[in-house]
Amino acid sequence: MASEYSFDVVSKVDMQEMNNAVQQALKEIETRFDFKGSKSDIKLENDQLTVTSDSDFKLQSVVDILQSKMIKRGVPILNLDYGKIEPASGGTVRQVIKLRQGIDQENAKKINVLIRDSKLKIKSQIQGDQLRVTGKSKDDLQSIMSLLKGAGLPMELQFTNYR
């Protein structure tokens, strides 16, 4: 038996699933009656979405459709950073939505504090954009997973490399 168990806390968006969600959302926008003749579009480039539409209301509808498709495909919507709605060419409006990949330093420190305050014999260390959590008891590690899931952090967390 191993003397120490560990897992990594990460926050990633599966880009293939994200691409599939965008394609499904575009297909639904194409077929919906309330979007007939509108210039609504979603573009996925690197870690950023650009949503364009005719008006603020239609833009919000496009974002809602995209979110519903993301939820169905298991893509976390908490990892979206919404930019402000700005006017675009041709009388349309545009919104840039950034996809958060990895855990930033500020949130990593919050997670470290949560783990330390749990009073369990667990060590955590920041490794770039993820955290490594180690301990002698698998039960303590699972308690930490439950604690982090219920912590209400501004991002979706995944637990990988559990051994």
XYZ file of C-alpha atoms in Angstrom:
163
model
C 0.000 0.000 0.000
C 1.184 3.508 -0.761
C 2.069 5.710 2.173
C 0.798 8.905 0.514
C -2.199 9.441 -1.740
C -2.694 12.453 -3.966
C -4.861 14.110 -6.589
C -4.693 17.232 -8.733
C -7.293 20.007 -8.692
C -7.669 21.488 -12.183
C -10.125 23.692 -14.020
C -10.226 22.971 -17.743
C -12.693 23.212 -20.589
C -12.719 20.293 -23.039
C -12.271 22.184 -26.314
C -13.697 19.351 -28.458
C -16.914 19.326 -26.427
C -16.953 23.141 -26.515
C -16.678 23.037 -30.316
C -19.539 20.515 -30.460
C -21.695 22.755 -28.231
C -21.015 25.746 -30.523
C -21.943 23.699 -33.612
C -25.194 22.503 -32.001
C -26.073 26.043 -30.915
C -25.452 27.363 -34.450
C -27.638 24.599 -35.891
C -30.480 25.496 -33.500
C -30.156 29.231 -34.286
C -30.333 28.383 -37.993
C -33.610 26.477 -37.598
C -35.420 28.668 -35.051
C -38.211 30.894 -36.350
C -37.347 33.881 -34.123
C -33.861 34.017 -35.687
C -35.050 33.974 -39.338
C -33.134 36.627 -41.272
C -31.011 37.681 -38.300
C -27.241 37.996 -38.349
C -26.591 35.835 -35.292
C -23.302 33.953 -35.097
C -20.910 32.281 -32.650
C -17.196 31.964 -33.392
C -14.782 29.886 -31.305
C -11.127 30.878 -31.665
C -8.450 29.585 -29.259
C -9.804 30.273 -25.752
C -12.392 32.859 -26.727
C -15.934 32.980 -28.086
C -17.277 35.879 -30.121
C -21.081 36.099 -30.166
C -22.772 38.535 -32.580
C -26.426 39.288 -33.190
C -28.885 41.996 -34.289
C -29.804 43.353 -30.840
C -28.989 42.978 -27.152
C -32.068 40.814 -26.665
C -31.195 38.421 -29.498
C -27.585 38.316 -28.333
C -28.742 37.241 -24.878
C -30.929 34.560 -26.502
C -27.916 33.267 -28.461
C -25.856 33.107 -25.240
C -28.726 31.233 -23.515
C -28.869 28.685 -26.365
C -25.087 28.258 -26.182
C -25.204 27.741 -22.403
C -27.937 25.114 -22.692
C -25.896 23.200 -25.289
C -22.786 23.457 -23.087
C -24.685 22.047 -20.098
C -26.021 19.138 -22.180
C -22.468 18.314 -23.328
C -20.995 18.593 -19.818
C -18.956 21.730 -20.502
C -18.712 23.952 -17.387
C -20.409 27.333 -17.833
C -18.732 28.718 -14.713
C -15.498 28.942 -16.710
C -16.905 31.653 -18.988
C -15.788 35.276 -18.516
C -18.349 37.532 -20.186
C -17.113 40.756 -21.746
C -19.335 43.772 -22.186
C -21.767 44.033 -25.083
C -20.420 46.442 -27.690
C -21.697 47.727 -31.037
C -20.301 45.992 -34.126
C -20.455 46.659 -37.864
C -23.706 46.504 -39.821
C -25.935 47.520 -36.910
C -25.125 44.402 -34.908
C -23.828 43.918 -31.372
C -20.985 41.709 -30.229
C -19.888 40.111 -26.975
C -16.519 38.467 -26.369
C -16.563 35.559 -23.912
C -13.223 34.232 -22.661
C -12.826 30.594 -21.611
C -10.928 30.216 -18.336
C -8.389 27.407 -18.520
C -6.522 26.557 -15.343
C -6.731 27.971 -11.832
C -5.395 31.524 -11.446
C -3.131 32.380 -8.493
C -5.825 34.227 -6.523
C -8.267 31.282 -6.597
C -5.440 28.794 -5.971
C -4.615 30.673 -2.762
C -8.302 30.607 -1.745
C -8.369 26.836 -2.283
C -5.166 26.465 -0.237
C -6.746 28.438 2.621
C -9.922 26.290 2.456
C -7.835 23.116 2.660
C -5.719 24.468 5.523
C -8.817 25.583 7.471
C -10.359 22.105 7.175
C -8.030 20.909 9.991
C -7.354 17.643 8.132
C -3.807 16.328 7.777
C -3.598 17.280 4.125
C -0.904 19.187 2.222
C -1.582 21.238 -0.893
C 0.784 23.006 -3.215
C 0.289 25.216 -6.260
C 1.828 23.814 -9.446
C 1.337 26.358 -12.223
C -2.378 26.441 -13.046
C -3.329 23.448 -10.869
C -3.015 22.261 -7.273
C -1.575 19.001 -5.968
C -3.247 17.736 -2.801
C -1.533 14.959 -0.827
C -2.373 13.097 2.354
C -2.068 9.767 4.129
C -5.792 8.955 4.175
C -8.019 8.447 1.127
C -11.005 9.427 3.268
C -9.408 12.807 4.051
C -8.760 13.381 0.340
C -12.382 12.579 -0.478
C -13.487 14.975 2.293
C -11.392 17.695 0.636
C -13.018 16.931 -2.743
C -16.465 17.330 -1.164
C -15.379 20.522 0.571
C -14.100 22.054 -2.681
C -17.217 21.034 -4.636
C -19.431 22.788 -2.100
C -17.184 25.840 -1.659
C -18.965 27.953 -4.314
C -15.802 28.917 -6.182
C -16.185 31.027 -9.365
C -15.002 28.137 -11.565
C -15.726 24.480 -12.189
C -13.153 22.186 -10.607
C -12.127 18.730 -11.782
C -10.133 16.211 -9.789
C -7.588 14.256 -11.811
C -4.634 11.963 -11.283
C -6.156 10.392 -8.166
C -3.790 7.778 -6.744
